[in-house]
mmCIF file of C-alpha atoms in Angstrom:
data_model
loop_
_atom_site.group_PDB
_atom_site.id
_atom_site.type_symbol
_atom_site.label_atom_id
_atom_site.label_comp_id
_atom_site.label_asym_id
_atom_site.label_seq_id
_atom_site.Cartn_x
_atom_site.Cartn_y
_atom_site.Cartn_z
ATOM 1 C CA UNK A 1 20.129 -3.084 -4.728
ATOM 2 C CA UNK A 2 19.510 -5.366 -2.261
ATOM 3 C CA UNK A 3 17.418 -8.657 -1.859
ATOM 4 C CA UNK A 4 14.686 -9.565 0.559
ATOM 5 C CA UNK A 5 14.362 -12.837 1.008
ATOM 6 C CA UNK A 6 11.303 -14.735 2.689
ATOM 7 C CA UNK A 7 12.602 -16.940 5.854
ATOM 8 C CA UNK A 8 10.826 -20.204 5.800
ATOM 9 C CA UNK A 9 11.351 -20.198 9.869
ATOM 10 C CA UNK A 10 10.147 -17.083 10.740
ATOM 11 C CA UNK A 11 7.266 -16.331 8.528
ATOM 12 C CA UNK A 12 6.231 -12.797 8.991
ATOM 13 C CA UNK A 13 9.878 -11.963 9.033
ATOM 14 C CA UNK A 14 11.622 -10.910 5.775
ATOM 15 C CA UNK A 15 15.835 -11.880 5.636
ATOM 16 C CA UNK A 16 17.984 -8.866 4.148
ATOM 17 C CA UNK A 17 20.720 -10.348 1.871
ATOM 18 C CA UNK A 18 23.101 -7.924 0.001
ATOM 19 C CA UNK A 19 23.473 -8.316 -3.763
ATOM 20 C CA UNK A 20 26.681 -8.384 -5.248
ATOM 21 C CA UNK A 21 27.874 -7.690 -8.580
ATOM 22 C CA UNK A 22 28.484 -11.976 -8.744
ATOM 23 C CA UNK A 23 24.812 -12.376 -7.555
ATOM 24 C CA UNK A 24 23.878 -14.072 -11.050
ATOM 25 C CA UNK A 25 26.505 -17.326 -10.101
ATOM 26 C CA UNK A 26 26.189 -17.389 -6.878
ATOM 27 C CA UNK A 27 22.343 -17.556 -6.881
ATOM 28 C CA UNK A 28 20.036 -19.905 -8.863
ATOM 29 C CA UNK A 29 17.940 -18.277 -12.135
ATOM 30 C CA UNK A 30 14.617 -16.251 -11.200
ATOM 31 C CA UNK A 31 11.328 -16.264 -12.791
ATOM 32 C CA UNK A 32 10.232 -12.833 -12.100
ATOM 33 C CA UNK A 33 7.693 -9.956 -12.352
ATOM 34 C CA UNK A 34 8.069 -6.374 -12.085
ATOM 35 C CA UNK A 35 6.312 -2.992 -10.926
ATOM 36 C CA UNK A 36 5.993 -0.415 -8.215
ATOM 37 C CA UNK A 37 2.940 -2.387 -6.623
ATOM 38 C CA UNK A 38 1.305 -0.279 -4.701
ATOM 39 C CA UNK A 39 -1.450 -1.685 -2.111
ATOM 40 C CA UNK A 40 -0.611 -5.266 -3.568
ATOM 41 C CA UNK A 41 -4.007 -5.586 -3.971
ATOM 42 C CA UNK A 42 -6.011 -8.305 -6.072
ATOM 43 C CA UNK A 43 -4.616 -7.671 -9.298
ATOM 44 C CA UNK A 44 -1.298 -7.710 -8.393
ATOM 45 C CA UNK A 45 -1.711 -11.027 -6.238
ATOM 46 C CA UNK A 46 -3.483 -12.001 -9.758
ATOM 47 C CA UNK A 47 0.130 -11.535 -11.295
ATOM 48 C CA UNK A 48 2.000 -12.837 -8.729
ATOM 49 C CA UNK A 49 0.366 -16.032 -8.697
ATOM 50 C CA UNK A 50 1.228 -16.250 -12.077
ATOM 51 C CA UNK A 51 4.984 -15.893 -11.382
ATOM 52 C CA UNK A 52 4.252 -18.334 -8.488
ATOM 53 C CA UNK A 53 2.645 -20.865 -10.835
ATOM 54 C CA UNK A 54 5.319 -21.165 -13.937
ATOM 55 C CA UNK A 55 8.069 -20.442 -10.991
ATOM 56 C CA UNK A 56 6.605 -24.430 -9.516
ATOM 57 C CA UNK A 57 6.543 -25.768 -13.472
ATOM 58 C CA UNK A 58 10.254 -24.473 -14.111
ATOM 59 C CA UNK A 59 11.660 -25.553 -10.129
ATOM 60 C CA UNK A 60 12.843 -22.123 -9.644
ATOM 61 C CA UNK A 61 12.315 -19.479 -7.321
ATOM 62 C CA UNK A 62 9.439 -16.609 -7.752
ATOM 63 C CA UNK A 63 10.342 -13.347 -7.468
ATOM 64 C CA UNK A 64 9.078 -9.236 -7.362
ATOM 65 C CA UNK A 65 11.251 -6.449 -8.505
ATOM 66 C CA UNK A 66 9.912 -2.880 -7.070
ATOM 67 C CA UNK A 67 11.235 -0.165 -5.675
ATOM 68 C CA UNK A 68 11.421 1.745 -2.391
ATOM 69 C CA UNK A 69 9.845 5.089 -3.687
ATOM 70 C CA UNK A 70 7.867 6.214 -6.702
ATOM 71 C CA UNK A 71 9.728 6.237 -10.069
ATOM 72 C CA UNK A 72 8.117 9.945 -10.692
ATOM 73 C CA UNK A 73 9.214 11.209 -7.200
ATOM 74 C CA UNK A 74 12.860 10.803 -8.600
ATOM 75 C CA UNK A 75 12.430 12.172 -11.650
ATOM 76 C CA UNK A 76 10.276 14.926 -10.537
ATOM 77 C CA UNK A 77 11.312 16.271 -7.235
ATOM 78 C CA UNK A 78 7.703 18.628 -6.609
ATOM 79 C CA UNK A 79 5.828 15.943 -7.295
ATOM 80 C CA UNK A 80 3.644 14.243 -4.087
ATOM 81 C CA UNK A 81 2.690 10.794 -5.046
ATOM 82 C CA UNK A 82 -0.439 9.520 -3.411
ATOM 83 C CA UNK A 83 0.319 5.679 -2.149
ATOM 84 C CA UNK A 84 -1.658 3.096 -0.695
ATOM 85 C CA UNK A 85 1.088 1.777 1.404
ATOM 86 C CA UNK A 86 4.660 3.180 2.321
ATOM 87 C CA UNK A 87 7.668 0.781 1.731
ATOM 88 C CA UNK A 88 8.092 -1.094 4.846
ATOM 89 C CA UNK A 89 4.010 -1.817 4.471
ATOM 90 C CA UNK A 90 4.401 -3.007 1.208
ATOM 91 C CA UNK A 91 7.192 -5.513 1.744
ATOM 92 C CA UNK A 92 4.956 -6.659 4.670
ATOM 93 C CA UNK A 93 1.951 -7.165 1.615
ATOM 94 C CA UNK A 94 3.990 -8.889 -0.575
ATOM 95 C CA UNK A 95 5.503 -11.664 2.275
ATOM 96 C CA UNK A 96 1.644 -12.442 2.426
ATOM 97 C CA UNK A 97 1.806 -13.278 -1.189
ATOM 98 C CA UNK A 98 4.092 -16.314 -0.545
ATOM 99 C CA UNK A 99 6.601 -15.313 -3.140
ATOM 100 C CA UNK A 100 10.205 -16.221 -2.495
ATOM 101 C CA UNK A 101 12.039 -13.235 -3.103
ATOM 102 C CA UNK A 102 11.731 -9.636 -3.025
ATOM 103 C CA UNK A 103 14.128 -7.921 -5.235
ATOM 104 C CA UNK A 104 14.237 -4.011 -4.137
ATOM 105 C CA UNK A 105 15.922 -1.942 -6.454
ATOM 106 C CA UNK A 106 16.244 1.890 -5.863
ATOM 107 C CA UNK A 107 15.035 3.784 -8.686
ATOM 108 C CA UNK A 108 17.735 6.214 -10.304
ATOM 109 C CA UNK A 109 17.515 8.794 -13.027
ATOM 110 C CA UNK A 110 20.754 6.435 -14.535
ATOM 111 C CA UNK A 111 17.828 3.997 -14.857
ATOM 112 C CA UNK A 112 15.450 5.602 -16.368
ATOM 113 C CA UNK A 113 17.521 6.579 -19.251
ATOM 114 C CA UNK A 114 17.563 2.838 -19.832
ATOM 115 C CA UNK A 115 16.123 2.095 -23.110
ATOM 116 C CA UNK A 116 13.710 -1.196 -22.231
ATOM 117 C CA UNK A 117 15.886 -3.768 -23.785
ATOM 118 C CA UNK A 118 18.919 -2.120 -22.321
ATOM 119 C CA UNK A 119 17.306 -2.517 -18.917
ATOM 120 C CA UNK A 120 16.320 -6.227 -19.481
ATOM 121 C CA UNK A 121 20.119 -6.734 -20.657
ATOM 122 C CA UNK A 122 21.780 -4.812 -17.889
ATOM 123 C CA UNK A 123 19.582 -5.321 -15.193
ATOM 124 C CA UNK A 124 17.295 -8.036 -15.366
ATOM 125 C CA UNK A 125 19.591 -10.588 -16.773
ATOM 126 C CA UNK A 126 23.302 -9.692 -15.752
ATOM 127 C CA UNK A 127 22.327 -7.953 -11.991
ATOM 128 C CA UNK A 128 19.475 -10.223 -11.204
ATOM 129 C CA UNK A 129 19.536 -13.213 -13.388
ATOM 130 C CA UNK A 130 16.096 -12.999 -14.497
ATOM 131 C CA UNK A 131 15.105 -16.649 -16.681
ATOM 132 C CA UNK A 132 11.844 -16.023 -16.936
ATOM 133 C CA UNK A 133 10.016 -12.560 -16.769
ATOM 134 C CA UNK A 134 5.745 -12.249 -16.498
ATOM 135 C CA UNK A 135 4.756 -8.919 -17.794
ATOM 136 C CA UNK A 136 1.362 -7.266 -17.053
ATOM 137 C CA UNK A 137 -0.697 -7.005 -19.184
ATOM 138 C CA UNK A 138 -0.541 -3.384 -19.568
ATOM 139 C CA UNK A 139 3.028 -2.900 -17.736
ATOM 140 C CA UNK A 140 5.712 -0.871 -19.921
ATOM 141 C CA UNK A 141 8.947 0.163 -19.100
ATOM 142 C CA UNK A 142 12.356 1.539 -20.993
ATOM 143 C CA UNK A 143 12.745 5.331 -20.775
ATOM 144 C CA UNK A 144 10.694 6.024 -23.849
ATOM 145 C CA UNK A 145 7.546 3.433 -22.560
ATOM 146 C CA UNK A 146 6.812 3.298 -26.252
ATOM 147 C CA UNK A 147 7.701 -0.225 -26.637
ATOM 148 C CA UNK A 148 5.513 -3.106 -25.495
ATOM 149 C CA UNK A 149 5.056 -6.607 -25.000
ATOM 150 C CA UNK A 150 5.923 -8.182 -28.898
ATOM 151 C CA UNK A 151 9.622 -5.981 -28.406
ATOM 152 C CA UNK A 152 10.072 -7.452 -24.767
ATOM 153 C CA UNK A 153 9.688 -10.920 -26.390
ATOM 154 C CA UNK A 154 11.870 -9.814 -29.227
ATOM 155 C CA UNK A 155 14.587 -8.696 -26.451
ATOM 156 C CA UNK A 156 14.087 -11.423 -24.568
ATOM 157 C CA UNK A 157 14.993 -13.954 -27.035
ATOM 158 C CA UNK A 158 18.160 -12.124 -27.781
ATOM 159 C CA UNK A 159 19.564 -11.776 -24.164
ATOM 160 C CA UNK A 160 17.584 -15.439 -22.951
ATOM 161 C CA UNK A 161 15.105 -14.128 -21.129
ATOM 162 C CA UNK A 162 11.851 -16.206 -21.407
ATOM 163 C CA UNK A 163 9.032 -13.110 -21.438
ATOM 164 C CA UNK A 164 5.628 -14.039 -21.179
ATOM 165 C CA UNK A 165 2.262 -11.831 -20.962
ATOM 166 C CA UNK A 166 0.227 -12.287 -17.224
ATOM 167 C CA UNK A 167 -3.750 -11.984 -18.007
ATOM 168 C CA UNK A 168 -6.134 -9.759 -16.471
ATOM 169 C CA UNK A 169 -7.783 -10.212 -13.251
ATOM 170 C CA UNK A 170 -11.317 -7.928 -13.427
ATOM 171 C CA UNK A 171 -13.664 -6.945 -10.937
ATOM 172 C CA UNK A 172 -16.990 -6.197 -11.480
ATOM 173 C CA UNK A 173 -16.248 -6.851 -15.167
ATOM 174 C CA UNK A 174 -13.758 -3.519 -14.540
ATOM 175 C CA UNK A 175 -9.965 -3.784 -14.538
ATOM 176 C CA UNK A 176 -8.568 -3.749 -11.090
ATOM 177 C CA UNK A 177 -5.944 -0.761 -10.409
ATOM 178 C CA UNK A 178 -4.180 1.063 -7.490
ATOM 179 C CA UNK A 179 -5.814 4.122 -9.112
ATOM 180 C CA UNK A 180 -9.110 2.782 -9.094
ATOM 181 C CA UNK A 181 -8.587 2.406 -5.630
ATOM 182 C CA UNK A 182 -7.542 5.578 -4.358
ATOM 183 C CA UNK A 183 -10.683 7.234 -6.142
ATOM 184 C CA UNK A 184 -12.680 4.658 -3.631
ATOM 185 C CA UNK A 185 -11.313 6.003 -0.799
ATOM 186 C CA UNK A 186 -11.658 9.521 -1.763
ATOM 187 C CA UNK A 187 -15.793 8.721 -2.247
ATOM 188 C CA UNK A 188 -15.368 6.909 1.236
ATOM 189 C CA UNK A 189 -16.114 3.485 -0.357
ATOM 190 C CA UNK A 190 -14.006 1.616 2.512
ATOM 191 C CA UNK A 191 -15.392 -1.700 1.573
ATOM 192 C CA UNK A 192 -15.370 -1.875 -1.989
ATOM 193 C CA UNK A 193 -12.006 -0.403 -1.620
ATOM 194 C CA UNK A 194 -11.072 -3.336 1.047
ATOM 195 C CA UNK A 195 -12.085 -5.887 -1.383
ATOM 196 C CA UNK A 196 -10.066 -4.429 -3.803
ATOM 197 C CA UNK A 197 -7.048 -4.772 -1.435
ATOM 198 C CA UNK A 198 -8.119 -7.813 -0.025
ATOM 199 C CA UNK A 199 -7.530 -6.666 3.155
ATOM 200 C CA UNK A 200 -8.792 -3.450 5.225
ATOM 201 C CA UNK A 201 -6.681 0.075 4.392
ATOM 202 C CA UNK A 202 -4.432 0.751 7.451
ATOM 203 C CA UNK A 203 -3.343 3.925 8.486
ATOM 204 C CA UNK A 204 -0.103 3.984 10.978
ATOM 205 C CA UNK A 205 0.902 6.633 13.217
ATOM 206 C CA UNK A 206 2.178 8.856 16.343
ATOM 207 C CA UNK A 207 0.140 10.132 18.825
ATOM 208 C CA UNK A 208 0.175 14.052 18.897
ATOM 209 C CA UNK A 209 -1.326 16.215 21.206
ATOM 210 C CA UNK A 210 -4.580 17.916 20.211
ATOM 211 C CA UNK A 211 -6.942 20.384 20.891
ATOM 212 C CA UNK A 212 -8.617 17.875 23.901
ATOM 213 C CA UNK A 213 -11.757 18.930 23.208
ATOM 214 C CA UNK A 214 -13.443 15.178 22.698
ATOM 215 C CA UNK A 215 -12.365 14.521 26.372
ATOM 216 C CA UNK A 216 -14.583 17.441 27.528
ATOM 217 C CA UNK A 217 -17.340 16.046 25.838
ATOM 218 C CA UNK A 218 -16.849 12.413 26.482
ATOM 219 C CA UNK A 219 -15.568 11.035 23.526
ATOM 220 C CA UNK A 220 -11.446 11.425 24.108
ATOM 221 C CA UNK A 221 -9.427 11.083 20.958
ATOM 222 C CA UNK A 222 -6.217 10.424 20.022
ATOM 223 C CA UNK A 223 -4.859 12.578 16.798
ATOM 224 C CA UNK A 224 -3.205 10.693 14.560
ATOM 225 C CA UNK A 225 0.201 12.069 12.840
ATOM 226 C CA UNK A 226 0.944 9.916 9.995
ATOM 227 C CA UNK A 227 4.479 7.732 9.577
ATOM 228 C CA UNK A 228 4.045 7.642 5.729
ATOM 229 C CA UNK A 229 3.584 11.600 4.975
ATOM 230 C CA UNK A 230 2.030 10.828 0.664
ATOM 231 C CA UNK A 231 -0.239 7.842 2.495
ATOM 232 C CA UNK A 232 -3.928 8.674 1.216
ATOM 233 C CA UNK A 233 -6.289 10.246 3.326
ATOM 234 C CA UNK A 234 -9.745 8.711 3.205
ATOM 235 C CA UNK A 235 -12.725 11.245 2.500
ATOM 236 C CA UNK A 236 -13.690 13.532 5.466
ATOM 237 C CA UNK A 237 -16.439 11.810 7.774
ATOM 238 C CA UNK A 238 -16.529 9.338 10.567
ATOM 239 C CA UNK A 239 -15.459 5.333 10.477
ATOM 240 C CA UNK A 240 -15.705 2.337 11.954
ATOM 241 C CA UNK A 241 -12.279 0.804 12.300
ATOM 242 C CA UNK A 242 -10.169 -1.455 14.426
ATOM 243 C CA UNK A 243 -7.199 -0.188 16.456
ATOM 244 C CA UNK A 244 -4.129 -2.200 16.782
ATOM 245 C CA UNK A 245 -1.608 -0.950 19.700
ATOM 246 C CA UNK A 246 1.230 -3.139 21.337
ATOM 247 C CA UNK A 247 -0.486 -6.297 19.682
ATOM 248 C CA UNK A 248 -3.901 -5.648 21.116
ATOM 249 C CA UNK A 249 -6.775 -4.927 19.037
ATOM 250 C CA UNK A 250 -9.596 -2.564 20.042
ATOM 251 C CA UNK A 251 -13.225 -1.693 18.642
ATOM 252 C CA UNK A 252 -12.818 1.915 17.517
ATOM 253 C CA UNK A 253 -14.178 5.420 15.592
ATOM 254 C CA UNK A 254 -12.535 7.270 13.848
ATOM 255 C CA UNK A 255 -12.935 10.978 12.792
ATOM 256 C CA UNK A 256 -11.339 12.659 9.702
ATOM 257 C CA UNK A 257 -12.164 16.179 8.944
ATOM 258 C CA UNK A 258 -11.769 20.002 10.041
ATOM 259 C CA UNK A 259 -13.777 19.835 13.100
ATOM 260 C CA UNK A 260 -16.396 22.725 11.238
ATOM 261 C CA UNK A 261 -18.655 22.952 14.385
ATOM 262 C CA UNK A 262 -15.438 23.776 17.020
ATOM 263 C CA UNK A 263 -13.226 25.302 14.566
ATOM 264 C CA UNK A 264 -13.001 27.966 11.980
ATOM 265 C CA UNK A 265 -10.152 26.387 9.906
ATOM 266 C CA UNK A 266 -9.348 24.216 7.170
ATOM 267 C CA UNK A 267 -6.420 21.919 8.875
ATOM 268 C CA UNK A 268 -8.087 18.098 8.004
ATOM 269 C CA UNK A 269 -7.588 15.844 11.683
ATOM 270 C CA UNK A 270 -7.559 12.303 12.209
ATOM 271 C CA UNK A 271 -9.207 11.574 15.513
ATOM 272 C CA UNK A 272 -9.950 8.080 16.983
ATOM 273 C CA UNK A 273 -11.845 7.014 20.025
ATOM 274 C CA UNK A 274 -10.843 4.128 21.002
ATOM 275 C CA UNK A 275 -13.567 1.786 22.280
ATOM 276 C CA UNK A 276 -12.842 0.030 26.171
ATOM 277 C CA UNK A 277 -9.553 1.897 26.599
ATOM 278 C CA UNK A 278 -7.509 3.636 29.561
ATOM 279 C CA UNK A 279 -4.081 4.721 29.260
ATOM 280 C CA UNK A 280 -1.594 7.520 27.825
ATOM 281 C CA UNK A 281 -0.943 6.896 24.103
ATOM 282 C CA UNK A 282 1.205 10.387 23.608
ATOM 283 C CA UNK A 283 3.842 9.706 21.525
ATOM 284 C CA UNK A 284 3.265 6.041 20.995
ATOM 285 C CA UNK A 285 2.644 4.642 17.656
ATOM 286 C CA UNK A 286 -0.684 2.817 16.632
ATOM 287 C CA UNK A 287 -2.382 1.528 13.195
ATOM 288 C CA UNK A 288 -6.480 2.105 12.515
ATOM 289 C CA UNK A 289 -7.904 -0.563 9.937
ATOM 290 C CA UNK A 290 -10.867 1.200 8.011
ATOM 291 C CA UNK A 291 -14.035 -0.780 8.183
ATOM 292 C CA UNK A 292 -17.109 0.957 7.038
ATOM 293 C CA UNK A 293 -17.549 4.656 6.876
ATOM 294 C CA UNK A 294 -20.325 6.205 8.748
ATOM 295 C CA UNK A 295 -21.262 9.424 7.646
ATOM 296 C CA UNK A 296 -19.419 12.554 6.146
ATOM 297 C CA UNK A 297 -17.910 15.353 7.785
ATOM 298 C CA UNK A 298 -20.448 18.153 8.633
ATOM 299 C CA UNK A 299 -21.183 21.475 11.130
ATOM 300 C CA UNK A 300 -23.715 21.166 13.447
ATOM 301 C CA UNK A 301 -25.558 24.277 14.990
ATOM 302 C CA UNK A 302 -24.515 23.406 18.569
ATOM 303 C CA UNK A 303 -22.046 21.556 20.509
ATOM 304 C CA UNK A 304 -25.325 19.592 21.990
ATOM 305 C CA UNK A 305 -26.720 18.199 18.968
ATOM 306 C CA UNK A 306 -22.828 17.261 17.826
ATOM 307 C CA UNK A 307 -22.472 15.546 20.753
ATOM 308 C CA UNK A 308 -25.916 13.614 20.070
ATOM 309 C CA UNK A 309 -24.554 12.509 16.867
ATOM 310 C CA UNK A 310 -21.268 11.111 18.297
ATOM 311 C CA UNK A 311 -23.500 9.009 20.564
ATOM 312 C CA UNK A 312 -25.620 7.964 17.429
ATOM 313 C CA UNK A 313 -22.272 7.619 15.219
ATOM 314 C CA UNK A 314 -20.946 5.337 18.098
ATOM 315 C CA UNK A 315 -24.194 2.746 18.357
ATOM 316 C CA UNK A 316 -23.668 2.443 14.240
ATOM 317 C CA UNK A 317 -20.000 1.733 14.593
ATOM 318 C CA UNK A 318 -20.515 -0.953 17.422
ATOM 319 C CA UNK A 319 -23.636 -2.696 14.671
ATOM 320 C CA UNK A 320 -20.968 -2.608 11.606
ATOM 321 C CA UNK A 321 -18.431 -3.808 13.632
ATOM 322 C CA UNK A 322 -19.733 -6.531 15.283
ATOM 323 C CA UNK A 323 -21.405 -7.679 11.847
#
């Protein structure tokens, strides 16, 4: 277990500070939430501001528990979660909340054989020192995930934890989820899905070598291997996006699909062209932001009237992106 711990000089930097077993003297009391938070999107930052909020009325510090990788990846080894965000992305996400601390607890079969108040008793109040804990509103936990919030209270005021029940943030009169989400990127709804996150879905990678066919048509691309190998894939089709590389930013479009018109396979590609740029990005890392999506993935009868379409796709990107 360890604890990540916001430094109030460097802001965008997070402080690693091991846990010991005396953790709950030597540090103050926590009020604290807990979940696997993928995206951090607007329901989560819902919650969190909760935690923030009673955190400022009791003059102690706010924390998140998560953990580094999904708690059904451990217990089922074939399984291939789909995330939002990989670890390192999602500490980054939850710095930009303003909590104080980031508790970051490895998820172990030993702990899910926990019954819940087991886990509040060994865990949350002996390891971590939790005072206060703000459940979600639908969040369960305890190996059987039968018991819910009126038994957390009931635990709670055995061991002297404070639990309390976080409301609902909805969107669109719907309830906001990380699930919810990934079905909006799979239909290609970038922006709904960005306003969802409340920020645009990045994608990080290397730069692989490809088939170099956009150069000999005069759109060169850069394939994109991702860092973060369960990250979800938008749907196939064309996007506008921004490019960051070496802390430059750059107008871009992107490409997603199985190149149907050039090839006869089914191995999905991530392509961008970047916008105003010269220079060899083999091997180098870069992140695409998802905009707007364009169109959807589709074989053209020529290499011609593709080529016409890139030029078309490209005006449209330049219009969404400048807007």
């Amino acid at each position: 277990m360890r604890l990540l711990n916001k430094s109030k000089q460097r802001s965008l930097v997070l402080e690693l500070i091991d846990l010991s077993k005396k953790m709950h003297v030597e540090h103050r009391p926590l009020v604290a939430t807990l979940g696997f938070f993928d995206g951090v999107h607007i329901g989560h930052r819902y919650l969190i501001n909760q935690v923030k909020a009673k955190a400022k009325q009791l003059n102690l510090p706010a924390a998140v528990i998560t953990f580094p990788e999904h708690p059904r990846k451990v217990l089922q080894q074939d399984y291939q979660p789909k995330l939002l965000c990989g670890y390192e992305e999602k500490l980054e996400q939850l710095e930009t909340t303003g909590i104080d601390y980031c508790v970051s607890m490895p998820f172990t079969v030993e702990l899910a054989t926990l019954t819940a108040k087991e886990f509040m008793e060994k865990t949350l109040k002996e390891k971590i020192n939790v005072h206060t804990l703000v459940v979600g509103h639908d969040h369960r936990f305890g190996h059987n995930r039968e018991e819910g919030f009126p038994e957390y209270v009931k635990y709670g005021n055995e061991l002297g934890i404070d639990v309390l029940q976080a409301t609902e943030l909805r969107f669109e009169d719907r309830h906001v989820s990380s699930s919810r989400i990934r079905r909006l990127l799979a239909e290609g709804k970038i922006k709904l899905a960005n306003k969802l996150l409340s920020y645009n879905y990045k994608f990080s990678g290397k730069i692989i070598e490809g088939y170099k066919v956009g150069r000999t048509i005069g759109f060169p691309t850069a394939n994109i291997q991702a860092w973060e190998k369960y990250k979800v894939i938008p749907a196939l089709g064309v996007y506008a996006v921004f490019v960051r590389f070496e802390n430059e930013i750059y107008k871009g479009m992107l490409y997603i699909g199985t190149r149907p018109t050039l090839h006869n396979n089914n191995e999905i590609s991530m392509e961008v062209n970047i916008f105003d740029f010269e220079g060899d990005l083999y091997n180098r890392s870069l992140t695409v932001e998802f905009v707007d999506f364009i169109r959807p993935d589709k074989k053209f009868d020529s290499v011609k009237s593709l080529v016409e379409q890139i030029r078309q796709d490209k005006i449209t990107v330049m219009e969404r992106l400048n807007n």
